[in-house]
Short mmCIF file of C-alpha atoms in Angstrom, two decimals:
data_model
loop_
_atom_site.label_atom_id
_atom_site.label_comp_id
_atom_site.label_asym_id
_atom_site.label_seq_id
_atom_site.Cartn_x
_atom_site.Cartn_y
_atom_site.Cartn_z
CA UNK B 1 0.25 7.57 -15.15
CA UNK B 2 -1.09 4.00 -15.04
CA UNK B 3 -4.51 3.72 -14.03
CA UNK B 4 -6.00 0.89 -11.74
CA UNK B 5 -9.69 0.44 -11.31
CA UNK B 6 -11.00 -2.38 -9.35
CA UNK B 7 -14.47 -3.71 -8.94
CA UNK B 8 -17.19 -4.52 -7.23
CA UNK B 9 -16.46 -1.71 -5.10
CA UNK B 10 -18.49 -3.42 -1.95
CA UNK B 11 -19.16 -6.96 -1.81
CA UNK B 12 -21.60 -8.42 1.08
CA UNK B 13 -21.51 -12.51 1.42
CA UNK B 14 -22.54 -15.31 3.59
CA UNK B 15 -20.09 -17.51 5.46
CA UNK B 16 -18.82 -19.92 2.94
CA UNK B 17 -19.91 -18.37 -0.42
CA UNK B 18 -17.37 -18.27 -3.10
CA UNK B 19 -16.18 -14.32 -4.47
CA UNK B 20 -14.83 -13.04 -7.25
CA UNK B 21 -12.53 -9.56 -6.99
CA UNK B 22 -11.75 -8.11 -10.69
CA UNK B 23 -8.63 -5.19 -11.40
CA UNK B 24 -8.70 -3.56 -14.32
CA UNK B 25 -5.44 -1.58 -15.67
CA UNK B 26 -4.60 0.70 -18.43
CA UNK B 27 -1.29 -0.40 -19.01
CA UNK B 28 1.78 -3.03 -19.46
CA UNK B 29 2.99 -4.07 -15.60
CA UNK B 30 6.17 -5.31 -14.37
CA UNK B 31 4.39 -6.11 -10.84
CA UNK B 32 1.17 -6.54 -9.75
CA UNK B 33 0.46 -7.67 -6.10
CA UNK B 34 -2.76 -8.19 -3.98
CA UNK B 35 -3.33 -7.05 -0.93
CA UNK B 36 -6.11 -7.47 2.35
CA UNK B 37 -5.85 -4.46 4.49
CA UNK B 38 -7.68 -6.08 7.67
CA UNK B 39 -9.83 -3.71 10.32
CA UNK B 40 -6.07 -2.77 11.80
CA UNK B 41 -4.87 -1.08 8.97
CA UNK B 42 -2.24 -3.77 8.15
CA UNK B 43 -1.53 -4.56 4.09
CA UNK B 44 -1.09 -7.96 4.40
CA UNK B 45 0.62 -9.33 1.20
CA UNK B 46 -1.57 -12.17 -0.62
CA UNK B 47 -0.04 -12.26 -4.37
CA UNK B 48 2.40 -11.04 -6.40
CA UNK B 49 1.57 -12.12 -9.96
CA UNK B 50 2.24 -9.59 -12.96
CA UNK B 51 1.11 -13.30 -14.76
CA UNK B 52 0.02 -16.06 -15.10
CA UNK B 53 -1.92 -17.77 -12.21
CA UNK B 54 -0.97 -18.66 -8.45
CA UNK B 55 -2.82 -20.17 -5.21
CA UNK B 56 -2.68 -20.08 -1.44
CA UNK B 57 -5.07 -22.19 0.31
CA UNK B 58 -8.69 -20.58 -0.41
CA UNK B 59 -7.21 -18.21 -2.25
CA UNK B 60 -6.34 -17.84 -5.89
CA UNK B 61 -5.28 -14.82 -8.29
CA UNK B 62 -5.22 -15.04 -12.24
CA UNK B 63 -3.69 -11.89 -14.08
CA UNK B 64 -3.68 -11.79 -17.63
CA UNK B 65 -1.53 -9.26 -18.75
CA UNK B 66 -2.10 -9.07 -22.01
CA UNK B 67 -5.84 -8.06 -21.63
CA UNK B 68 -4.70 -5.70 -18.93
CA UNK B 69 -6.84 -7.55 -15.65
CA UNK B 70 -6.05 -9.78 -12.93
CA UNK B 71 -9.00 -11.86 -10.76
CA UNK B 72 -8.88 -12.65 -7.05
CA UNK B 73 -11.30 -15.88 -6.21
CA UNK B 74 -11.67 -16.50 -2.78
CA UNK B 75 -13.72 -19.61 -2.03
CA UNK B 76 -15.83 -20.62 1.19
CA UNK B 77 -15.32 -17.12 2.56
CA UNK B 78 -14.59 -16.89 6.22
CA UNK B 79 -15.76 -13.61 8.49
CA UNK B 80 -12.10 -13.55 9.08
CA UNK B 81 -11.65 -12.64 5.45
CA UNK B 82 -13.94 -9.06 5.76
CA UNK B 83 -12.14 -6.29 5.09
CA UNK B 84 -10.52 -3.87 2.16
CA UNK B 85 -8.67 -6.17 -0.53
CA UNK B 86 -6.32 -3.99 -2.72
CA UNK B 87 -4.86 -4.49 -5.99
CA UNK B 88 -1.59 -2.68 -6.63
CA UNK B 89 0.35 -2.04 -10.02
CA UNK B 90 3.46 -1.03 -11.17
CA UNK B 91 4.31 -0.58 -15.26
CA UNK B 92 4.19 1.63 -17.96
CA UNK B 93 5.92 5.12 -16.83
CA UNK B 94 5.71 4.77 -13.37
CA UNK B 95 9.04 3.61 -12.11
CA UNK B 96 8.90 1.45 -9.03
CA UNK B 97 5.81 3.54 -7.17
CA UNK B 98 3.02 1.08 -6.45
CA UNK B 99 -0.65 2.73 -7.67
CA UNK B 100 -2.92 1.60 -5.93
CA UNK B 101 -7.12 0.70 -6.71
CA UNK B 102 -9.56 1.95 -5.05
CA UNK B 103 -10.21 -1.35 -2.94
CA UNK B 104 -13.31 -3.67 -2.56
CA UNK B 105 -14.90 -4.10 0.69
CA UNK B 106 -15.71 -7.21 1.58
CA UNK B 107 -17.95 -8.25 4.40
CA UNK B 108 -18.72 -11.46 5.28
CA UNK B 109 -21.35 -11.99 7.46
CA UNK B 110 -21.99 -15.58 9.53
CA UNK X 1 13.35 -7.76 13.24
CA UNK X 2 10.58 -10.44 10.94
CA UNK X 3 9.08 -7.37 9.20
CA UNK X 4 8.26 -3.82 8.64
CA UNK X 5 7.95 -1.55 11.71
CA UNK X 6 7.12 1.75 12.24
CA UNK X 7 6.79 4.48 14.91
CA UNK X 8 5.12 6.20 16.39
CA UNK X 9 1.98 3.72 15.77
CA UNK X 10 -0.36 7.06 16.15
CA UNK X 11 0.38 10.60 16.48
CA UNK X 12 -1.28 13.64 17.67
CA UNK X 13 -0.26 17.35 16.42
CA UNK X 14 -1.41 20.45 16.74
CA UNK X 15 -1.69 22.32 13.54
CA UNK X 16 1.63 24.22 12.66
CA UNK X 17 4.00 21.75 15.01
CA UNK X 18 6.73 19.79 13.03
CA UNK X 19 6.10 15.90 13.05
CA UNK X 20 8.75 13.18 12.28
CA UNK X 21 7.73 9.68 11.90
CA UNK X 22 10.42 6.71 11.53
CA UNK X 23 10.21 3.41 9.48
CA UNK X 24 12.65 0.59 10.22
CA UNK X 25 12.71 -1.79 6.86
CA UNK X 26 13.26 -5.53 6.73
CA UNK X 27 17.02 -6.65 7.24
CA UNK X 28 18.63 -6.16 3.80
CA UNK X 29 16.12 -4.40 1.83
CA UNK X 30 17.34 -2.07 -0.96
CA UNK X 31 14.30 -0.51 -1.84
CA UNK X 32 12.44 1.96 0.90
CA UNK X 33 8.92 3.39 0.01
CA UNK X 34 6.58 5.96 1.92
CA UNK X 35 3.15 5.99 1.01
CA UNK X 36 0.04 8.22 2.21
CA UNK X 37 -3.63 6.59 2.61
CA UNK X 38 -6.30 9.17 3.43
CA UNK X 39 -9.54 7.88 4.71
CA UNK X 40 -11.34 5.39 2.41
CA UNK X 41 -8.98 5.11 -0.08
CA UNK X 42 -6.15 3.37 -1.43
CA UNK X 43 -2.56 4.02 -0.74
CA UNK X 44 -1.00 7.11 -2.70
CA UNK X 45 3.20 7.04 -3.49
CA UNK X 46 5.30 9.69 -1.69
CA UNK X 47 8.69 9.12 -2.21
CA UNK X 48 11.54 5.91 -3.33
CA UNK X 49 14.56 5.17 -1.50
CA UNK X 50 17.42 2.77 -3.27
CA UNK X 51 19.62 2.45 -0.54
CA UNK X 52 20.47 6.01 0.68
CA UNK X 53 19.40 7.62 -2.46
CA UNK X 54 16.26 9.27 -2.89
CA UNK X 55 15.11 8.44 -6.52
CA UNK X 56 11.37 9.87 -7.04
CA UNK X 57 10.24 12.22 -4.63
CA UNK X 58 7.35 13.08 -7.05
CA UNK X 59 4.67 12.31 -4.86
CA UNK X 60 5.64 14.60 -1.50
CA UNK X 61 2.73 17.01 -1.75
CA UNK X 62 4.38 20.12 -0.93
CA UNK X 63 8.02 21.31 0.09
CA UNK X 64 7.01 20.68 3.97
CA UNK X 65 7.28 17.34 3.47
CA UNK X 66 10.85 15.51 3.56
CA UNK X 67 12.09 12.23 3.76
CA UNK X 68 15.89 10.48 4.48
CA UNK X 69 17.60 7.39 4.44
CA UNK X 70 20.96 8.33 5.51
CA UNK X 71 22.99 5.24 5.90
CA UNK X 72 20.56 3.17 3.61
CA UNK X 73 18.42 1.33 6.47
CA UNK X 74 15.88 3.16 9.03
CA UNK X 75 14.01 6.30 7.41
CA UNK X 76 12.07 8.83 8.41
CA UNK X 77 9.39 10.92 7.01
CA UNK X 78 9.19 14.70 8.19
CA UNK X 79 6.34 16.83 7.72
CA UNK X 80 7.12 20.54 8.87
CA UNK X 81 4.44 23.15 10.24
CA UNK X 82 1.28 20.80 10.01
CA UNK X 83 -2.07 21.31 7.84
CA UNK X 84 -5.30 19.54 9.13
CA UNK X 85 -5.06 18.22 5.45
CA UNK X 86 -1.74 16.11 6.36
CA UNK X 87 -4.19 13.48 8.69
CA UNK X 88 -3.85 10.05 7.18
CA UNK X 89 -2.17 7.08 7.60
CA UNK X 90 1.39 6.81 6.73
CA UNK X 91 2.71 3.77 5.39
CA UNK X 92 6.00 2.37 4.62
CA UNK X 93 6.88 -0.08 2.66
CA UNK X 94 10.54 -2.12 1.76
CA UNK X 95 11.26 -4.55 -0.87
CA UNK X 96 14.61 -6.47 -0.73
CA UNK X 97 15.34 -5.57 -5.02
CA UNK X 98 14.16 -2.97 -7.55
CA UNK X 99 10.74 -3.66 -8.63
CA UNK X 100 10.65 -6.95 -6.20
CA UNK X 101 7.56 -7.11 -3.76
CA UNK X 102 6.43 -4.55 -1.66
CA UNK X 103 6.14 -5.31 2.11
CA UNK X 104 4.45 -3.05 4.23
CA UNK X 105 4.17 -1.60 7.84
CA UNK X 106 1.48 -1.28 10.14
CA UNK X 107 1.67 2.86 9.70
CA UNK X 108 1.66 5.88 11.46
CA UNK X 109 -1.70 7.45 11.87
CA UNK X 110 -1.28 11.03 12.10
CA UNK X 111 -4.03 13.75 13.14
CA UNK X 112 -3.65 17.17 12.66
CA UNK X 113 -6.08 19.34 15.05
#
């Protein structure tokens, strides 16, 4: 099936510091979405973009499917915005399951 | 209701007991998904609902595990005669087309003792 790797696995930051979140994956991808699980558990939806290039406020995501990766930015972080950001794939032979990365924690510290 | 919901919110069984644990999707939404996050990691793909019909069921870890959508809206998840290696978090997700996004609920945290 369609691997997803994403990295840095941990991130640490100061309030207002600017991030960059990178998801690699081994094949073509009819959806890709991003997603911040906050300290409740909750997947909170932040993109879908299987291309192309999108933004929400402090938040932007870039995928470029034709090299197979797709960048979060997030820019003058918040402590607000700690927690386990996901990226999420579905393509190649996979049907409609989601497969998930392995996260990045990020914690943003005041 | 405005999105996913899901019950019971956290769940306690002993090992052996039967469990059942219900997901209510947005309004509308065709597509159903269950998903199983164990500690520390992402997300893992149990089973696909279109409507009432089960379409990949690929990812239920062993025949104890069943899910149902009968009249294509609320499902539930059933896990019969418990393992300690069940415990996770349960998650269920709906999207209102095939291949459309994924919206999820807050889960089920089950724990097997």
């Amino acid at each position: 099936g369609i691997q997803v790797e994403q990295s840095p696995p941990d991130l640490i930051l100061q309030e207002g510091a600017n991030s960059t979140l990178r998801c690699n994956f081994s094949d073509s991808v009819n959806n890709l979405q991003w997603f911040h699980q906050n300290p409740w558990g909750q997947l909170i939806n932040l993109f879908y973009i299987p291309s192309g290039t999108k933004q929400n406020g402090r938040l932007s995501a870039t995928t470029v499917a034709t090299e197979r990766y797709s960048l979060l930015y997030i820019s003058s972080s918040q402590t607000t915005d700690s927690g386990v950001y996901f990226c999420a794939v579905f393509g190649g032979t996979s049907g409609s399951r989601l497969t998930f990365g392995e996260g990045t924690q990020l914690t943003v510290n005041p | 209701g405005a999105g996913v919901s899901q019950s019971p919110r956290y769940k306690v069984a002993k090992r052996g007991q039967d469990v059942a644990l219900r997901c209510d999707p947005i309004s509308g939404h065709v597509s159903l998904f269950w998903y199983q996050q164990a500690l520390g990691q992402g997300p893992e793909f149990l089973t696909y609902f279109q409507n009432e019909a089960q379409l990949d069921k690929s990812g239920l870890p062993s025949d104890r595990f069943f899910a149902e959508r009968p009249e294509g809206s609320v499902s539930t998840l059933k896990i019969q005669r418990t393992q300690q290696e069940d415990s996770a978090v349960y998650l269920c997700a709906s999207s209102p087309i095939p291949l459309g996004t994924q919206y999820f609920g807050p889960g089920t945290r089950l724990t097997v003792l």
